[in-house]
Short mmCIF file of C-alpha atoms in Angstrom, two decimals:
data_model
loop_
_atom_site.label_atom_id
_atom_site.label_comp_id
_atom_site.label_asym_id
_atom_site.label_seq_id
_atom_site.Cartn_x
_atom_site.Cartn_y
_atom_site.Cartn_z
CA MET J 202 0.00 0.00 0.00
CA ARG J 203 1.08 3.60 -0.65
CA VAL J 204 0.89 5.60 2.59
CA GLY J 205 1.01 9.39 2.29
CA VAL J 206 2.09 11.97 4.89
CA PRO J 207 1.30 15.58 3.94
CA GLN J 208 2.54 18.63 5.81
CA GLU J 209 -0.11 19.97 8.19
CA ILE J 210 -1.55 23.30 7.05
CA LYS J 211 -3.83 24.27 9.96
CA ASN J 212 -2.76 27.51 11.66
CA HIS J 213 0.47 26.93 13.61
CA GLU J 214 0.10 23.16 13.40
CA TYR J 215 3.61 21.75 13.63
CA ARG J 216 2.84 18.10 14.32
CA VAL J 217 3.24 15.45 11.64
CA GLY J 218 1.29 12.24 11.10
CA LEU J 219 4.26 9.87 10.96
CA THR J 220 7.66 9.71 12.64
CA PRO J 221 10.68 8.17 10.87
CA SER J 222 10.51 5.08 13.09
CA SER J 223 6.86 4.57 12.16
CA ALA J 224 7.75 5.05 8.49
CA ALA J 225 10.47 2.42 8.87
CA GLU J 226 7.94 -0.04 10.30
CA LEU J 227 5.64 0.49 7.32
CA VAL J 228 8.52 0.05 4.87
CA HIS J 229 9.55 -3.14 6.72
CA HIS J 230 6.00 -4.42 6.14
CA GLY J 231 6.42 -3.87 2.41
CA HIS J 232 4.59 -0.56 2.01
CA THR J 233 5.64 2.62 0.21
CA VAL J 234 5.70 5.79 2.32
CA LEU J 235 5.36 9.18 0.61
CA VAL J 236 6.36 12.15 2.79
CA GLU J 237 5.88 15.74 1.65
CA THR J 238 9.15 17.63 1.84
CA GLY J 239 9.36 19.60 5.07
CA ALA J 240 6.43 17.76 6.68
CA GLY J 241 8.37 16.94 9.83
CA VAL J 242 10.38 20.13 10.24
CA GLY J 243 7.93 21.63 12.76
CA SER J 244 8.47 18.60 14.98
CA GLY J 245 12.24 18.76 14.59
CA ILE J 246 12.38 15.93 12.05
CA PRO J 247 14.34 16.69 8.84
CA ASP J 248 13.61 15.07 5.47
CA GLN J 249 16.82 13.06 5.63
CA ASP J 250 15.55 11.16 8.68
CA TYR J 251 12.55 9.96 6.68
CA ALA J 252 14.74 9.11 3.71
CA ALA J 253 17.03 7.08 5.99
CA ALA J 254 13.95 5.21 7.19
CA GLY J 255 13.14 4.22 3.60
CA ALA J 256 10.45 6.79 2.87
CA GLU J 257 10.20 8.63 -0.45
CA ILE J 258 10.35 12.42 -0.14
CA VAL J 259 7.96 14.08 -2.59
CA ALA J 260 7.87 17.69 -3.70
CA ASP J 261 4.43 18.87 -2.62
CA ALA J 262 1.02 18.04 -1.18
CA ASP J 263 -0.40 17.18 -4.59
CA ALA J 264 2.11 14.36 -4.94
CA VAL J 265 1.06 12.95 -1.57
CA TRP J 266 -2.69 13.20 -2.04
CA SER J 267 -2.68 11.95 -5.62
CA GLY J 268 -0.24 9.11 -4.96
CA ALA J 269 -1.46 7.70 -1.63
CA ASP J 270 -4.01 4.98 -0.98
CA LEU J 271 -3.94 5.79 2.74
CA VAL J 272 -3.31 9.34 4.01
CA VAL J 273 -2.10 9.76 7.59
CA LYS J 274 -2.50 13.17 9.22
CA VAL J 275 -2.88 14.80 12.59
CA LYS J 276 -5.59 17.45 12.28
CA GLU J 277 -8.83 17.43 10.34
CA PRO J 278 -8.36 18.07 6.60
CA GLN J 279 -8.63 21.73 5.70
CA PRO J 280 -10.84 22.81 2.74
CA ASP J 281 -7.99 22.57 0.20
CA GLU J 282 -7.16 19.09 1.47
CA ARG J 283 -10.76 17.92 1.44
CA ALA J 284 -10.95 18.90 -2.21
CA ARG J 285 -8.13 16.42 -2.91
CA LEU J 286 -9.81 13.44 -1.26
CA ARG J 287 -11.27 10.84 -3.61
CA ARG J 288 -13.35 7.70 -3.60
CA GLY J 289 -11.25 4.63 -2.82
CA GLN J 290 -8.85 6.62 -0.63
CA THR J 291 -8.62 6.16 3.15
CA LEU J 292 -7.96 9.04 5.56
CA PHE J 293 -6.71 8.34 9.10
CA THR J 294 -6.59 11.42 11.35
CA TYR J 295 -8.45 13.45 13.98
CA LEU J 296 -11.76 14.65 12.53
CA HIS J 297 -13.98 16.01 15.35
CA LEU J 298 -17.01 16.14 13.05
CA ALA J 299 -19.85 16.69 15.54
CA PRO J 300 -19.53 20.51 15.63
CA ASP J 301 -18.34 20.81 12.00
CA LEU J 302 -21.11 20.48 9.43
CA GLU J 303 -19.02 21.98 6.61
CA GLN J 304 -16.22 19.45 6.99
CA THR J 305 -18.70 16.59 7.33
CA ARG J 306 -20.47 17.54 4.11
CA ASP J 307 -17.15 17.75 2.26
CA LEU J 308 -16.03 14.34 3.50
CA VAL J 309 -19.37 12.82 2.55
CA ALA J 310 -19.12 14.38 -0.92
CA SER J 311 -15.56 13.11 -1.41
CA GLY J 312 -16.58 9.46 -1.31
CA ALA J 313 -13.48 8.66 0.75
CA THR J 314 -13.26 6.36 3.76
CA CYS J 315 -12.50 8.52 6.81
CA ILE J 316 -11.39 6.97 10.09
CA ALA J 317 -11.14 9.25 13.13
CA TYR J 318 -8.52 8.82 15.83
CA GLU J 319 -10.84 10.23 18.48
CA THR J 320 -13.54 7.55 18.21
CA VAL J 321 -11.30 4.46 18.09
CA THR J 322 -11.88 2.58 21.35
CA SER J 323 -9.96 0.19 23.58
CA PRO J 324 -11.09 -3.08 25.22
CA SER J 325 -11.41 -1.19 28.51
CA GLY J 326 -13.72 1.39 26.93
CA GLY J 327 -11.16 4.18 26.65
CA LEU J 328 -10.12 6.27 23.67
CA PRO J 329 -6.48 5.24 23.14
CA LEU J 330 -5.72 7.55 20.20
CA LEU J 331 -7.22 10.58 21.91
CA THR J 332 -5.59 9.95 25.29
CA PRO J 333 -2.04 11.22 24.60
CA MET J 334 -3.30 14.49 23.10
CA SER J 335 -5.76 14.86 25.97
CA GLU J 336 -2.81 14.44 28.32
CA VAL J 337 -0.85 17.13 26.47
CA ALA J 338 -3.79 19.57 26.28
CA GLY J 339 -4.62 19.01 29.94
CA ARG J 340 -1.06 19.74 31.00
CA LEU J 341 -0.89 22.82 28.76
CA ALA J 342 -4.16 24.29 30.04
CA PRO J 343 -2.92 25.60 33.43
CA GLN J 344 0.24 26.87 31.73
CA VAL J 345 -1.64 28.95 29.15
CA GLY J 346 -4.27 29.87 31.73
CA ALA J 347 -1.57 31.23 34.04
CA HIS J 348 -0.27 33.39 31.21
CA CYS J 349 -3.76 34.65 30.33
CA LEU J 350 -4.27 35.67 33.97
CA GLU J 351 -1.36 38.11 33.65
CA LYS J 352 -2.55 41.71 33.41
CA ALA J 353 -0.69 42.39 30.17
CA ALA J 354 -2.55 39.43 28.62
CA GLY J 355 -5.94 40.82 29.68
CA GLY J 356 -6.32 38.84 32.88
CA ARG J 357 -6.87 39.75 36.53
CA GLY J 358 -3.19 40.05 37.30
CA VAL J 359 -3.24 37.00 39.55
CA LEU J 360 -0.30 34.61 40.04
CA LEU J 361 -1.62 31.08 39.85
CA GLY J 362 0.34 29.84 42.88
CA GLY J 363 0.17 33.05 44.89
CA VAL J 364 3.00 33.97 47.30
CA PRO J 365 3.33 33.77 51.10
CA GLY J 366 0.67 36.04 52.53
CA VAL J 367 -1.34 36.28 49.29
CA PRO J 368 -3.82 33.55 48.32
CA ALA J 369 -3.27 31.33 45.31
CA ALA J 370 -5.70 31.43 42.40
CA ASP J 371 -8.87 29.34 42.42
CA VAL J 372 -8.90 26.90 39.50
CA LEU J 373 -12.06 25.06 38.47
CA VAL J 374 -11.66 22.01 36.22
CA LEU J 375 -14.82 20.85 34.45
CA GLY J 376 -14.49 17.11 33.88
CA GLY J 377 -12.35 14.55 35.67
CA GLY J 378 -11.28 12.45 32.69
CA VAL J 379 -7.85 12.32 31.09
CA SER J 380 -7.53 16.04 30.31
CA GLY J 381 -9.06 17.08 33.60
CA THR J 382 -6.80 14.83 35.63
CA HIS J 383 -3.68 16.15 33.92
CA ALA J 384 -4.90 19.75 34.23
CA ALA J 385 -5.40 19.21 37.95
CA THR J 386 -1.93 17.66 38.26
CA ILE J 387 -0.21 20.71 36.79
CA ALA J 388 -2.44 23.31 38.48
CA LEU J 389 -1.79 21.70 41.87
CA GLY J 390 1.92 21.56 41.08
CA MET J 391 1.85 25.29 40.36
CA GLY J 392 0.36 25.90 43.79
CA ALA J 393 -3.23 26.75 42.84
CA ASN J 394 -6.38 25.90 44.79
CA VAL J 395 -8.03 23.32 42.53
CA THR J 396 -11.59 21.99 42.33
CA VAL J 397 -12.68 19.29 39.86
CA VAL J 398 -16.34 18.66 39.06
CA ASP J 399 -17.64 15.55 37.34
CA ARG J 400 -20.90 13.60 37.10
CA SER J 401 -19.14 10.28 37.69
CA ALA J 402 -18.85 9.32 41.34
CA ASP J 403 -16.20 6.78 40.35
CA ALA J 404 -14.12 9.52 38.69
CA LEU J 405 -14.39 11.68 41.81
CA ARG J 406 -13.30 8.77 44.03
CA ARG J 407 -10.34 8.12 41.73
CA LEU J 408 -9.30 11.77 41.86
CA ALA J 409 -9.67 11.93 45.65
CA SER J 410 -7.56 8.80 46.00
CA GLN J 411 -4.92 10.09 43.59
CA PHE J 412 -4.55 13.62 44.95
CA GLY J 413 -5.76 13.36 48.55
CA THR J 414 -7.00 16.35 50.47
CA GLY J 415 -5.06 18.80 48.31
CA LEU J 416 -7.79 18.56 45.65
CA ARG J 417 -11.44 19.44 46.13
CA THR J 418 -13.94 17.27 44.26
CA VAL J 419 -17.58 18.22 43.66
CA PHE J 420 -20.40 16.29 41.99
CA SER J 421 -21.43 18.24 38.90
CA THR J 422 -24.85 19.83 38.91
CA ARG J 423 -25.97 23.04 37.27
CA ASP J 424 -26.19 24.78 40.65
CA ALA J 425 -22.76 23.55 41.71
CA VAL J 426 -21.14 24.77 38.49
CA ARG J 427 -22.91 28.12 38.78
CA GLU J 428 -21.55 28.73 42.29
CA LEU J 429 -18.03 27.49 41.55
CA VAL J 430 -17.71 29.60 38.38
CA LYS J 431 -18.39 32.74 40.40
CA ARG J 432 -15.35 32.11 42.61
CA ALA J 433 -12.95 30.86 39.95
CA ASP J 434 -10.00 32.82 38.62
CA LEU J 435 -9.39 30.14 35.97
CA VAL J 436 -11.93 27.69 34.52
CA ILE J 437 -10.55 24.77 32.48
CA GLY J 438 -13.17 22.97 30.38
CA CYS J 439 -12.29 19.29 29.90
CA VAL J 440 -15.69 17.71 29.28
CA LEU J 441 -15.81 14.93 26.68
CA VAL J 442 -18.73 12.95 25.25
CA PRO J 443 -17.03 10.56 22.76
CA GLY J 444 -17.80 11.57 19.19
CA ALA J 445 -20.53 14.03 20.21
CA ALA J 446 -20.66 17.79 20.72
CA ALA J 447 -19.56 18.90 24.18
CA PRO J 448 -22.37 19.95 26.55
CA LYS J 449 -22.54 23.68 27.35
CA LEU J 450 -21.88 23.67 31.10
CA VAL J 451 -21.02 27.37 31.45
CA THR J 452 -23.85 29.55 30.15
CA ARG J 453 -23.74 33.20 29.16
CA ASP J 454 -25.64 34.06 32.34
CA MET J 455 -23.02 32.26 34.44
CA LEU J 456 -20.27 34.12 32.60
CA LYS J 457 -21.74 37.44 33.71
CA THR J 458 -21.21 36.45 37.36
CA MET J 459 -17.48 35.73 36.94
CA LYS J 460 -14.73 38.01 38.18
CA PRO J 461 -13.53 40.65 35.68
CA GLY J 462 -10.33 39.34 34.11
CA ALA J 463 -11.04 35.71 34.97
CA VAL J 464 -9.97 33.19 32.32
CA ILE J 465 -11.63 30.24 30.58
CA VAL J 466 -9.41 27.69 28.81
CA ASP J 467 -11.81 25.51 26.81
CA VAL J 468 -9.91 22.29 26.06
CA ALA J 469 -13.20 20.83 24.75
CA ILE J 470 -13.28 23.29 21.83
CA ASP J 471 -12.46 20.56 19.28
CA GLN J 472 -15.91 19.18 20.05
CA GLY J 473 -17.57 22.61 20.08
CA GLY J 474 -16.55 23.72 23.56
CA CYS J 475 -18.25 23.39 26.95
CA CYS J 476 -18.94 27.12 27.38
CA GLU J 477 -21.82 28.82 25.61
CA THR J 478 -19.58 31.72 24.60
CA SER J 479 -16.71 29.58 23.25
CA HIS J 480 -15.67 29.59 19.61
CA ALA J 481 -12.50 28.18 18.10
CA THR J 482 -9.40 30.38 17.98
CA THR J 483 -5.89 29.93 16.60
CA HIS J 484 -2.36 30.16 17.96
CA ASP J 485 -2.04 33.40 15.95
CA ASP J 486 -5.00 34.97 17.78
CA PRO J 487 -5.68 32.71 20.77
CA THR J 488 -7.94 34.79 23.02
CA TYR J 489 -10.97 37.05 23.02
CA VAL J 490 -13.03 38.68 25.79
CA VAL J 491 -16.74 38.29 26.52
CA ASP J 492 -18.32 40.09 29.50
CA GLY J 493 -14.86 40.81 30.86
CA VAL J 494 -13.79 37.15 30.83
CA VAL J 495 -10.76 36.07 28.76
CA HIS J 496 -11.46 33.02 26.57
CA TYR J 497 -8.63 30.82 25.29
CA CYS J 498 -10.13 28.38 22.77
CA VAL J 499 -7.28 27.22 20.52
CA ALA J 500 -8.50 24.14 18.66
CA ASN J 501 -5.08 22.52 18.26
CA MET J 502 -3.42 23.18 21.61
CA PRO J 503 -0.97 20.22 21.39
CA GLY J 504 0.46 21.70 18.19
CA ALA J 505 2.28 24.21 20.40
CA VAL J 506 4.50 21.40 21.70
CA ALA J 507 4.72 19.57 18.42
CA ARG J 508 7.69 17.32 19.06
CA THR J 509 6.30 15.89 22.28
CA SER J 510 2.86 15.54 20.72
CA THR J 511 4.01 13.90 17.48
CA PHE J 512 5.98 11.16 19.20
CA ALA J 513 3.26 10.59 21.81
CA LEU J 514 0.64 10.27 19.07
CA ASN J 515 2.69 7.87 16.95
CA ASN J 516 3.21 5.60 19.94
CA VAL J 517 -0.50 4.78 19.89
CA THR J 518 -1.47 5.14 16.22
CA LEU J 519 1.20 2.84 14.76
CA PRO J 520 -0.45 -0.54 15.54
CA PHE J 521 -3.73 0.59 13.98
CA LEU J 522 -1.94 2.12 11.00
CA LEU J 523 -0.06 -1.12 10.34
CA ALA J 524 -3.34 -3.03 10.45
CA LEU J 525 -4.93 -0.65 7.92
CA ALA J 526 -1.92 -0.83 5.61
CA ASP J 527 -1.38 -4.59 5.90
CA LYS J 528 -5.02 -5.66 5.59
CA GLY J 529 -6.79 -2.75 3.91
CA TRP J 530 -9.44 -0.75 5.73
CA ARG J 531 -12.27 -3.22 5.17
CA GLN J 532 -10.53 -6.29 6.60
CA ALA J 533 -8.85 -4.31 9.39
CA LEU J 534 -12.20 -2.95 10.57
CA THR J 535 -13.86 -6.34 10.22
CA ASP J 536 -11.19 -7.96 12.38
CA ASP J 537 -10.99 -5.25 15.06
CA PRO J 538 -14.24 -3.92 16.57
CA HIS J 539 -12.32 -1.16 18.38
CA LEU J 540 -10.77 0.20 15.19
CA ARG J 541 -14.21 -0.18 13.60
CA GLU J 542 -15.52 2.45 16.03
CA GLY J 543 -13.21 4.92 14.28
CA LEU J 544 -15.12 4.76 10.99
CA ASN J 545 -16.92 8.10 10.66
CA VAL J 546 -17.55 8.46 6.91
CA HIS J 547 -17.53 5.97 4.04
CA GLU J 548 -18.54 6.63 0.43
CA GLY J 549 -21.07 9.31 1.30
CA GLN J 550 -22.43 7.64 4.45
CA ILE J 551 -21.96 8.71 8.08
CA ALA J 552 -20.99 5.72 10.20
CA CYS J 553 -20.63 7.45 13.60
CA GLN J 554 -23.99 7.74 15.37
CA PRO J 555 -23.10 10.67 17.69
CA VAL J 556 -21.93 12.69 14.67
CA ALA J 557 -25.10 11.92 12.71
CA GLU J 558 -27.28 12.85 15.68
CA ALA J 559 -25.37 16.07 16.39
CA LEU J 560 -25.71 17.23 12.78
CA GLY J 561 -29.17 15.83 12.03
CA LEU J 562 -27.89 13.62 9.21
CA PRO J 563 -28.65 9.98 8.29
CA TYR J 564 -26.64 7.26 10.01
CA VAL J 565 -25.51 3.88 8.70
CA SER J 566 -23.68 1.50 11.05
CA ALA J 567 -20.16 0.35 10.27
CA GLU J 568 -21.39 -3.24 10.54
CA ARG J 569 -23.92 -2.63 7.78
CA ILE J 570 -21.28 -1.02 5.59
CA LEU J 571 -18.98 -3.99 6.17
CA GLY J 572 -21.76 -6.54 5.74
CA ILE J 573 -21.09 -8.22 9.11
#
């Protein structure tokens, strides 16, 4: 199979879909790997490293998209990339379709087979291809939130950890999953007062066991969120409903009760965000202010630490990628029910039920598409 790796073109996206070691594994399995020149530079990987791994360096994106049977990316295809997709081609990347009707329509129209990292499951019920980027985004959130709290950045002028004699900042983490746990880890390490809310009693018990009395845990209700938001200097939104749009936990009315210069970092923005006033921003222009509250809603946060993110992502995508390349998408999905959950679009049909429901579009199960 011919596996293509284009350079990412989303704003300030420096990650790359394949590392040289992953390329070498594919070549060892008898596949051809096409890498766009410069694709790995943002992650500190020069073309010669890919060439040494046995990959073929091609001149431009057209050569990758036209020559590849299977395209491996990081972020969702941008409009120019979606125009290059074709029937019979497989795309393996993050898609986050539930809040993105335009992208969904383009993928449906392309006729391609599109498999999303974020809906592939594990035997334990987790999301193994989303987890490493959730870890990165969770750990970045207190870091960028601390910067946004600085007065010159539009914030309250509060130091996250405080100093002797001056209280630390109050940090509220919405969601106690992977991102939320890692956000709490870093915020506590920076000396903040941290509260995590979640609707899962098991998640709250896990967090209490992991962090002890240094972390406050609260069962998530509308009233609880409303009261906690009022006191927070920094709100980190880490809510995830697999494949579906994120619920809007912080309403516009709640926002109006927050402290002037408080900050919201909406890690859930890839799935539409968990604040009513959130909309996606870029690394070029990461923040905006609504009702005196600074919003940081960058949709590709892990791209800021591209080298760490690229290698972490490849650690988990490689086994699935080898299965797709070795067997072809149809047999790979037939054999592996967890990879099958990643099928979002195939030849004009939406195969992910939460996406179809979020966008009001028809749904066809992957099993029906595969005839199993």
